[in-house]
Amino acid sequence: MDFQLSPEQQMYRQTLRDFVEREIVPVAREYEHAGRYPTEIVRTMKDLGLFGLVIPEEYGGLGADTVSFALTFEEISRGWMGVAGILGSHSVSCWMINRHGTEEQKRALLPKLATGELRTGVALTEPGAGTDLQGIRTTARRDGDHYVVNGAKMWITNARYADPLPVLVKTDPTTTPAHKGMSVLLVDTDSPGFEVTKDIGKLGYKGTESCEVVLTDVRVPVSALLGGVEGRGLQQALSSLETGRINIASRSVGVAQRAYDEALSYAREREAFKQPIGDFQAVQLRLAEIATQLQAARLLTYWAASQMDAGRRMDTESGMAKIFASETAIRCATDSMRIHGGYGYSTEFEIERLYRDAPLMAIGEGTNDVLRTVVAKSLLAGKAVVA
């Protein structure tokens, strides 16, 4: 049993840390409060090849292992979780195209997606359907060699930058069960009838946009059907969310790490009653709990990532990691704020941003309560074993 990163992974992590410290940490608070899109940071991520993170080398990507994938989102989120969201949605979409696309689709799209020349996202959620994806109402009616798409999507990251945008639709709304009539279309966002109608205001997760998208009689070529076969859309989307949950767990670890770093530094520097507050047992107990929960979340996340690298089914493992790490991020941000006292509530300190960003991790890529039922059903059916 080896709990150490390989030399290559250690070097990769150091490269990421240098990038985060140099280009993200100094500007994150300013950009986040201004709601400014991090154009310069995105440019550097392109230069580093991060948009090709999950794309195989044969298509021009990095072909990174899943532990390195996790390291990427942990380190970037330590600087600013919003930036990680830009790369996260892109990576989940690239993974889905690589896993399920036809060879023609992969050769046409993946090389440009790997360099960031093209960027992408995933359009699953709707105003009336989030966790219950079988309840979507967006339809795609076949009309000759095109589909005609009508519907709306919500909370779409990279909506203004995605080309193409994979959209989950119902190609046969009458089929029972509903998933047999669902497909994914790679929609050209320049198509007439495709409109980003608004940005959704958010408590945190700022910098990257989260948008409502409306599709009105958008014509999509049949060749843009992911995988070339109707009725596989839900399975394609759900399989990509396994990597998405590793992404969310890793982001959570990054937020928790930054909360710990800020709490530890403040406890050493802040004085009360003529001594550092870190000398007080109450503060020590909080620091110890933050550190312990953080390290447990990190190890669980790396374990889930390693299961994927080993070629094993890891829906249960990724669900466990996402549940635990996201709850840990919320607890660590809250306890770090308490250690900071009044300053933790100030926009002049980093902790208030972490406190606002952390709750999203318990919601995104499947709410934690739903994932708990998924994990439990897998255990009861004997598909996963804890021993």
Tab-separated table of C-alpha atoms in Angstrom:
chain	number	residue	atom	x	y	z
A	1	MET	CA	0.000	0.000	0.000
A	2	ASP	CA	1.528	3.278	-1.150
A	3	PHE	CA	0.111	6.613	-0.047
A	4	GLN	CA	2.757	8.642	-1.893
A	5	LEU	CA	2.397	10.493	-5.173
A	6	SER	CA	4.718	9.351	-7.927
A	7	PRO	CA	7.692	11.614	-8.790
A	8	GLU	CA	5.860	12.694	-11.944
A	9	GLN	CA	2.738	13.583	-9.977
A	10	GLN	CA	4.810	15.528	-7.449
A	11	MET	CA	6.446	17.543	-10.230
A	12	TYR	CA	3.078	18.179	-11.831
A	13	ARG	CA	1.619	19.347	-8.512
A	14	GLN	CA	4.533	21.743	-8.015
A	15	THR	CA	3.986	23.210	-11.474
A	16	LEU	CA	0.342	23.774	-10.596
A	17	ARG	CA	1.216	25.339	-7.247
A	18	ASP	CA	3.651	27.744	-8.867
A	19	PHE	CA	0.975	28.757	-11.370
A	20	VAL	CA	-1.665	29.233	-8.656
A	21	GLU	CA	0.623	31.267	-6.393
A	22	ARG	CA	1.840	33.426	-9.266
A	23	GLU	CA	-1.344	34.101	-11.219
A	24	ILE	CA	-4.427	33.228	-9.167
A	25	VAL	CA	-3.825	33.976	-5.491
A	26	PRO	CA	-2.798	37.650	-6.001
A	27	VAL	CA	-5.932	38.559	-7.987
A	28	ALA	CA	-8.643	36.140	-6.823
A	29	ARG	CA	-10.259	38.387	-4.204
A	30	GLU	CA	-10.286	41.438	-6.488
A	31	TYR	CA	-11.643	39.565	-9.507
A	32	GLU	CA	-14.203	37.651	-7.472
A	33	HIS	CA	-15.671	40.712	-5.805
A	34	ALA	CA	-15.791	42.551	-9.126
A	35	GLY	CA	-17.412	39.586	-10.882
A	36	ARG	CA	-14.640	39.788	-13.462
A	37	TYR	CA	-14.075	36.897	-15.843
A	38	PRO	CA	-10.494	35.606	-15.386
A	39	THR	CA	-9.412	35.940	-19.022
A	40	GLU	CA	-5.689	36.127	-18.250
A	41	ILE	CA	-5.802	33.045	-16.032
A	42	VAL	CA	-7.664	31.093	-18.707
A	43	ARG	CA	-4.972	32.060	-21.213
A	44	THR	CA	-2.257	30.607	-18.982
A	45	MET	CA	-4.264	27.428	-18.444
A	46	LYS	CA	-4.313	27.053	-22.223
A	47	ASP	CA	-0.539	27.536	-22.364
A	48	LEU	CA	-0.084	24.855	-19.688
A	49	GLY	CA	-2.189	22.427	-21.699
A	50	LEU	CA	-4.768	22.066	-18.932
A	51	PHE	CA	-7.702	22.147	-21.354
A	52	GLY	CA	-6.377	18.857	-22.694
A	53	LEU	CA	-6.202	17.293	-19.244
A	54	VAL	CA	-8.446	14.291	-19.957
A	55	ILE	CA	-7.884	14.105	-23.704
A	56	PRO	CA	-5.583	11.278	-24.865
A	57	GLU	CA	-2.183	12.150	-26.267
A	58	GLU	CA	-3.162	10.799	-29.705
A	59	TYR	CA	-5.598	13.730	-29.974
A	60	GLY	CA	-3.108	16.280	-28.639
A	61	GLY	CA	-4.060	16.184	-24.952
A	62	LEU	CA	-2.154	15.481	-21.765
A	63	GLY	CA	-3.809	12.100	-21.200
A	64	ALA	CA	-3.469	12.656	-17.453
A	65	ASP	CA	-4.191	9.919	-14.934
A	66	THR	CA	-7.159	10.470	-12.640
A	67	VAL	CA	-5.035	11.245	-9.566
A	68	SER	CA	-3.336	14.035	-11.535
A	69	PHE	CA	-6.817	15.124	-12.635
A	70	ALA	CA	-7.736	15.391	-8.948
A	71	LEU	CA	-4.546	17.278	-8.129
A	72	THR	CA	-5.375	19.833	-10.812
A	73	PHE	CA	-8.720	20.805	-9.327
A	74	GLU	CA	-7.450	20.690	-5.764
A	75	GLU	CA	-4.590	23.094	-6.467
A	76	ILE	CA	-6.588	25.529	-8.614
A	77	SER	CA	-9.444	25.596	-6.078
A	78	ARG	CA	-6.968	26.374	-3.340
A	79	GLY	CA	-6.415	29.606	-5.242
A	80	TRP	CA	-9.951	30.259	-6.513
A	81	MET	CA	-12.675	27.675	-6.898
A	82	GLY	CA	-14.442	29.671	-9.616
A	83	VAL	CA	-11.510	29.198	-11.994
A	84	ALA	CA	-11.618	25.453	-11.388
A	85	GLY	CA	-15.237	25.491	-12.548
A	86	ILE	CA	-14.249	26.800	-15.975
A	87	LEU	CA	-11.840	23.913	-16.451
A	88	GLY	CA	-14.122	21.396	-14.725
A	89	SER	CA	-17.115	21.643	-17.057
A	90	HIS	CA	-14.795	21.598	-20.056
A	91	SER	CA	-13.026	18.478	-18.802
A	92	VAL	CA	-16.229	16.568	-18.044
A	93	SER	CA	-17.467	17.308	-21.556
A	94	CYS	CA	-14.146	16.295	-23.139
A	95	TRP	CA	-14.191	13.050	-21.172
A	96	MET	CA	-17.706	12.319	-22.406
A	97	ILE	CA	-16.825	13.057	-26.041
A	98	ASN	CA	-13.696	10.906	-25.841
A	99	ARG	CA	-15.527	8.042	-24.123
A	100	HIS	CA	-18.720	8.027	-26.179
A	101	GLY	CA	-18.114	9.969	-29.386
A	102	THR	CA	-17.650	8.463	-32.818
A	103	GLU	CA	-14.152	8.438	-34.222
A	104	GLU	CA	-15.151	11.224	-36.615
A	105	GLN	CA	-16.437	13.359	-33.720
A	106	LYS	CA	-13.300	12.768	-31.680
A	107	ARG	CA	-10.921	13.616	-34.513
A	108	ALA	CA	-12.885	16.730	-35.432
A	109	LEU	CA	-13.197	18.125	-31.903
A	110	LEU	CA	-10.668	16.774	-29.416
A	111	PRO	CA	-7.464	18.285	-30.886
A	112	LYS	CA	-8.967	21.784	-30.795
A	113	LEU	CA	-10.510	21.221	-27.366
A	114	ALA	CA	-7.113	20.049	-26.079
A	115	THR	CA	-5.448	23.358	-26.914
A	116	GLY	CA	-8.353	25.477	-25.718
A	117	GLU	CA	-8.925	26.772	-29.250
A	118	LEU	CA	-12.399	25.355	-28.664
A	119	ARG	CA	-13.935	25.163	-25.223
A	120	THR	CA	-16.973	23.305	-24.020
A	121	GLY	CA	-19.291	22.533	-21.118
A	122	VAL	CA	-22.292	20.329	-20.359
A	123	ALA	CA	-25.984	21.287	-20.592
A	124	LEU	CA	-28.007	18.853	-18.501
A	125	THR	CA	-29.967	20.779	-15.849
A	126	GLU	CA	-33.239	22.530	-16.664
A	127	PRO	CA	-35.529	24.934	-14.792
A	128	GLY	CA	-37.708	21.981	-13.758
A	129	ALA	CA	-35.164	19.143	-13.744
A	130	GLY	CA	-31.887	18.926	-11.868
A	131	THR	CA	-31.124	15.719	-10.032
A	132	ASP	CA	-33.993	13.974	-11.867
A	133	LEU	CA	-32.552	14.177	-15.369
A	134	GLN	CA	-35.243	11.884	-16.763
A	135	GLY	CA	-37.621	14.781	-16.127
A	136	ILE	CA	-36.045	17.079	-18.723
A	137	ARG	CA	-38.352	18.670	-21.285
A	138	THR	CA	-35.902	19.731	-23.988
A	139	THR	CA	-36.808	17.854	-27.169
A	140	ALA	CA	-35.054	17.080	-30.444
A	141	ARG	CA	-37.393	16.232	-33.307
A	142	ARG	CA	-35.886	14.513	-36.356
A	143	ASP	CA	-36.359	16.491	-39.567
A	144	GLY	CA	-34.476	14.914	-42.453
A	145	ASP	CA	-30.758	15.083	-41.790
A	146	HIS	CA	-31.210	17.445	-38.821
A	147	TYR	CA	-32.761	17.519	-35.365
A	148	VAL	CA	-34.884	20.511	-34.373
A	149	VAL	CA	-34.212	21.300	-30.717
A	150	ASN	CA	-36.506	23.218	-28.358
A	151	GLY	CA	-36.087	23.743	-24.620
A	152	ALA	CA	-34.154	25.540	-21.905
A	153	LYS	CA	-31.153	24.710	-19.733
A	154	MET	CA	-30.054	26.237	-16.417
A	155	TRP	CA	-26.806	26.688	-14.473
A	156	ILE	CA	-24.663	26.181	-17.575
A	157	THR	CA	-20.989	26.912	-16.973
A	158	ASN	CA	-19.032	28.139	-20.029
A	159	ALA	CA	-22.300	28.816	-21.862
A	160	ARG	CA	-20.870	31.856	-23.668
A	161	TYR	CA	-17.603	30.140	-24.508
A	162	ALA	CA	-18.678	26.590	-25.355
A	163	ASP	CA	-18.398	25.366	-28.932
A	164	PRO	CA	-19.782	22.774	-29.141
A	165	LEU	CA	-22.072	22.414	-26.134
A	166	PRO	CA	-23.303	18.859	-25.404
A	167	VAL	CA	-27.035	19.143	-24.679
A	168	LEU	CA	-29.122	16.374	-23.127
A	169	VAL	CA	-32.412	16.076	-25.027
A	170	LYS	CA	-35.335	13.756	-25.538
A	171	THR	CA	-35.223	12.375	-29.066
A	172	ASP	CA	-38.277	10.257	-28.219
A	173	PRO	CA	-40.413	11.883	-25.477
A	174	THR	CA	-42.974	9.034	-25.560
A	175	THR	CA	-40.632	6.168	-24.595
A	176	THR	CA	-40.964	4.394	-21.251
A	177	PRO	CA	-38.745	4.366	-19.275
A	178	ALA	CA	-37.791	7.896	-20.248
A	179	HIS	CA	-34.030	7.294	-20.411
A	180	LYS	CA	-34.458	5.089	-23.497
A	181	GLY	CA	-35.558	8.158	-25.439
A	182	MET	CA	-32.743	10.472	-24.306
A	183	SER	CA	-29.696	11.500	-26.332
A	184	VAL	CA	-26.828	13.989	-26.267
A	185	LEU	CA	-26.395	16.413	-29.168
A	186	LEU	CA	-23.181	18.391	-29.749
A	187	VAL	CA	-24.806	21.754	-30.432
A	188	ASP	CA	-23.032	24.527	-32.327
A	189	THR	CA	-23.648	27.555	-30.118
A	190	ASP	CA	-23.551	29.891	-33.135
A	191	SER	CA	-26.678	28.220	-34.484
A	192	PRO	CA	-29.752	30.420	-35.034
A	193	GLY	CA	-32.142	30.002	-32.117
A	194	PHE	CA	-29.436	29.298	-29.532
A	195	GLU	CA	-29.478	32.100	-26.964
A	196	VAL	CA	-27.818	32.719	-23.610
A	197	THR	CA	-30.658	34.631	-21.969
A	198	LYS	CA	-29.198	35.597	-18.605
A	199	ASP	CA	-26.537	35.136	-15.979
A	200	ILE	CA	-27.809	33.650	-12.734
A	201	GLY	CA	-26.866	35.574	-9.602
A	202	LYS	CA	-25.023	33.449	-7.041
A	203	LEU	CA	-23.862	33.532	-3.439
A	204	GLY	CA	-20.405	32.320	-4.468
A	205	TYR	CA	-18.718	30.553	-7.400
A	206	LYS	CA	-18.181	33.887	-9.105
A	207	GLY	CA	-15.860	34.787	-11.939
A	208	THR	CA	-17.182	31.981	-14.093
A	209	GLU	CA	-20.639	32.494	-15.490
A	210	SER	CA	-23.641	30.289	-14.736
A	211	CYS	CA	-26.263	30.897	-17.376
A	212	GLU	CA	-29.736	30.133	-18.594
A	213	VAL	CA	-29.764	28.919	-22.194
A	214	VAL	CA	-32.830	28.808	-24.438
A	215	LEU	CA	-32.976	26.756	-27.646
A	216	THR	CA	-35.721	27.698	-30.085
A	217	ASP	CA	-35.994	25.599	-33.260
A	218	VAL	CA	-32.226	25.081	-33.263
A	219	ARG	CA	-31.259	22.853	-36.177
A	220	VAL	CA	-28.523	20.348	-35.307
A	221	PRO	CA	-27.061	17.949	-37.896
A	222	VAL	CA	-27.692	14.259	-37.271
A	223	SER	CA	-23.906	13.843	-37.393
A	224	ALA	CA	-23.751	15.772	-34.102
A	225	LEU	CA	-25.557	12.980	-32.200
A	226	LEU	CA	-22.971	11.852	-29.653
A	227	GLY	CA	-21.934	8.301	-30.473
A	228	GLY	CA	-24.223	8.204	-33.499
A	229	VAL	CA	-26.966	6.199	-31.768
A	230	GLU	CA	-30.135	7.567	-30.143
A	231	GLY	CA	-31.259	6.561	-26.674
A	232	ARG	CA	-27.888	6.489	-24.929
A	233	GLY	CA	-27.788	10.058	-23.684
A	234	LEU	CA	-28.566	9.499	-20.027
A	235	GLN	CA	-25.957	6.748	-19.682
A	236	GLN	CA	-23.413	8.973	-21.430
A	237	ALA	CA	-24.167	11.878	-19.108
A	238	LEU	CA	-24.172	9.801	-15.912
A	239	SER	CA	-20.883	8.106	-16.743
A	240	SER	CA	-19.255	11.508	-17.236
A	241	LEU	CA	-20.561	12.612	-13.844
A	242	GLU	CA	-18.380	9.968	-12.185
A	243	THR	CA	-15.357	12.009	-13.227
A	244	GLY	CA	-17.350	15.124	-12.369
A	245	ARG	CA	-17.683	13.914	-8.785
A	246	ILE	CA	-13.925	13.405	-8.552
A	247	ASN	CA	-13.678	16.965	-9.853
A	248	ILE	CA	-16.065	18.264	-7.158
A	249	ALA	CA	-14.389	16.249	-4.385
A	250	SER	CA	-11.017	17.636	-5.441
A	251	ARG	CA	-12.319	21.199	-5.540
A	252	SER	CA	-13.676	20.641	-2.039
A	253	VAL	CA	-10.263	19.489	-0.826
A	254	GLY	CA	-8.729	22.626	-2.334
A	255	VAL	CA	-11.226	24.891	-0.559
A	256	ALA	CA	-10.690	23.018	2.718
A	257	GLN	CA	-6.910	23.275	2.337
A	258	ARG	CA	-7.094	27.042	1.846
A	259	ALA	CA	-9.418	27.359	4.844
A	260	TYR	CA	-6.896	25.416	6.930
A	261	ASP	CA	-3.966	27.491	5.645
A	262	GLU	CA	-5.750	30.719	6.495
A	263	ALA	CA	-6.798	29.483	9.953
A	264	LEU	CA	-3.310	28.242	10.830
A	265	SER	CA	-1.657	31.476	9.737
A	266	TYR	CA	-4.173	33.612	11.597
A	267	ALA	CA	-3.883	31.533	14.780
A	268	ARG	CA	-0.125	32.081	14.767
A	269	GLU	CA	-0.269	35.825	14.114
A	270	ARG	CA	-3.366	37.074	15.933
A	271	GLU	CA	-2.841	37.894	19.607
A	272	ALA	CA	-5.348	38.135	22.450
A	273	PHE	CA	-4.593	38.533	26.129
A	274	LYS	CA	-0.914	39.046	25.204
A	275	GLN	CA	-0.466	35.701	23.472
A	276	PRO	CA	-1.144	34.147	20.054
A	277	ILE	CA	-4.675	32.768	19.881
A	278	GLY	CA	-3.135	29.486	18.748
A	279	ASP	CA	-2.072	28.990	22.370
A	280	PHE	CA	-5.702	28.684	23.441
A	281	GLN	CA	-7.020	25.150	23.644
A	282	ALA	CA	-10.339	26.020	21.994
A	283	VAL	CA	-8.517	27.234	18.884
A	284	GLN	CA	-6.185	24.238	18.946
A	285	LEU	CA	-9.147	21.861	18.966
A	286	ARG	CA	-10.654	23.539	15.906
A	287	LEU	CA	-7.321	23.486	14.059
A	288	ALA	CA	-6.817	19.806	14.803
A	289	GLU	CA	-10.326	18.968	13.603
A	290	ILE	CA	-9.899	20.966	10.378
A	291	ALA	CA	-6.573	19.267	9.641
A	292	THR	CA	-7.892	15.781	10.374
A	293	GLN	CA	-11.029	16.142	8.269
A	294	LEU	CA	-9.040	17.721	5.443
A	295	GLN	CA	-6.543	14.898	5.271
A	296	ALA	CA	-9.283	12.269	5.413
A	297	ALA	CA	-11.110	13.972	2.539
A	298	ARG	CA	-7.928	14.149	0.486
A	299	LEU	CA	-7.102	10.474	0.960
A	300	LEU	CA	-10.660	9.402	0.139
A	301	THR	CA	-10.573	11.503	-3.029
A	302	TYR	CA	-7.210	10.141	-4.159
A	303	TRP	CA	-8.436	6.604	-3.415
A	304	ALA	CA	-11.513	7.077	-5.589
A	305	ALA	CA	-9.325	8.513	-8.365
A	306	SER	CA	-6.957	5.549	-8.116
A	307	GLN	CA	-9.880	3.153	-8.520
A	308	MET	CA	-10.695	4.780	-11.838
A	309	ASP	CA	-7.045	4.553	-12.914
A	310	ALA	CA	-7.177	0.835	-12.082
A	311	GLY	CA	-10.072	0.445	-14.517
A	312	ARG	CA	-12.638	-0.382	-11.860
A	313	ARG	CA	-16.194	0.857	-11.721
A	314	MET	CA	-16.123	3.719	-9.245
A	315	ASP	CA	-19.569	5.299	-9.049
A	316	THR	CA	-19.812	4.371	-5.361
A	317	GLU	CA	-16.258	5.475	-4.602
A	318	SER	CA	-16.620	8.808	-6.379
A	319	GLY	CA	-19.940	9.366	-4.616
A	320	MET	CA	-18.378	8.684	-1.223
A	321	ALA	CA	-15.498	11.034	-1.963
A	322	LYS	CA	-17.790	13.795	-3.184
A	323	ILE	CA	-20.095	13.518	-0.159
A	324	PHE	CA	-17.344	13.510	2.438
A	325	ALA	CA	-15.071	16.090	0.823
A	326	SER	CA	-17.860	18.598	0.177
A	327	GLU	CA	-19.187	18.354	3.728
A	328	THR	CA	-15.593	18.743	4.920
A	329	ALA	CA	-15.143	21.911	2.863
A	330	ILE	CA	-18.236	23.425	4.475
A	331	ARG	CA	-17.100	22.492	7.995
A	332	CYS	CA	-13.542	23.682	7.450
A	333	ALA	CA	-14.650	27.015	5.991
A	334	THR	CA	-17.048	27.553	8.899
A	335	ASP	CA	-14.492	26.634	11.569
A	336	SER	CA	-11.831	28.759	9.918
A	337	MET	CA	-14.231	31.705	9.943
A	338	ARG	CA	-14.816	31.162	13.668
A	339	ILE	CA	-11.095	31.154	14.325
A	340	HIS	CA	-10.845	34.442	12.450
A	341	GLY	CA	-13.617	35.951	14.558
A	342	GLY	CA	-14.923	39.246	13.189
A	343	TYR	CA	-12.258	39.395	10.510
A	344	GLY	CA	-13.591	36.169	9.040
A	345	TYR	CA	-16.751	38.064	8.154
A	346	SER	CA	-14.812	40.825	6.391
A	347	THR	CA	-14.388	40.976	2.635
A	348	GLU	CA	-10.769	41.998	3.273
A	349	PHE	CA	-9.932	38.418	4.244
A	350	GLU	CA	-10.027	35.295	2.094
A	351	ILE	CA	-12.190	33.218	4.391
A	352	GLU	CA	-15.519	34.852	3.548
A	353	ARG	CA	-15.091	33.796	-0.094
A	354	LEU	CA	-14.325	30.213	0.918
A	355	TYR	CA	-17.384	30.273	3.177
A	356	ARG	CA	-19.547	31.313	0.192
A	357	ASP	CA	-17.973	28.895	-2.285
A	358	ALA	CA	-18.055	25.749	-0.151
A	359	PRO	CA	-21.848	25.048	-0.095
A	360	LEU	CA	-21.991	24.621	-3.868
A	361	MET	CA	-19.864	21.494	-3.543
A	362	ALA	CA	-22.663	19.753	-1.632
A	363	ILE	CA	-25.076	20.504	-4.488
A	364	GLY	CA	-23.157	20.188	-7.752
A	365	GLU	CA	-22.877	16.883	-9.672
A	366	GLY	CA	-25.723	15.385	-7.623
A	367	THR	CA	-26.841	16.589	-4.218
A	368	ASN	CA	-25.253	14.828	-1.279
A	369	ASP	CA	-28.532	13.378	-0.036
A	370	VAL	CA	-29.244	11.803	-3.421
A	371	LEU	CA	-25.688	10.467	-3.597
A	372	ARG	CA	-26.103	8.919	-0.153
A	373	THR	CA	-29.040	6.904	-1.492
A	374	VAL	CA	-26.978	5.915	-4.552
A	375	VAL	CA	-24.164	4.681	-2.321
A	376	ALA	CA	-26.585	2.840	-0.036
A	377	LYS	CA	-28.366	1.080	-2.920
A	378	SER	CA	-25.026	-0.019	-4.338
A	379	LEU	CA	-24.017	-1.462	-0.952
A	380	LEU	CA	-27.358	-3.232	-0.477
A	381	ALA	CA	-27.177	-4.757	-3.961
A	382	GLY	CA	-23.659	-6.025	-3.331
A	383	LYS	CA	-22.218	-3.941	-6.185
A	384	ALA	CA	-19.854	-2.266	-3.737
A	385	VAL	CA	-18.244	-3.677	-0.642
A	386	VAL	CA	-16.721	-1.867	2.314
A	387	ALA	CA	-14.348	-4.185	4.116
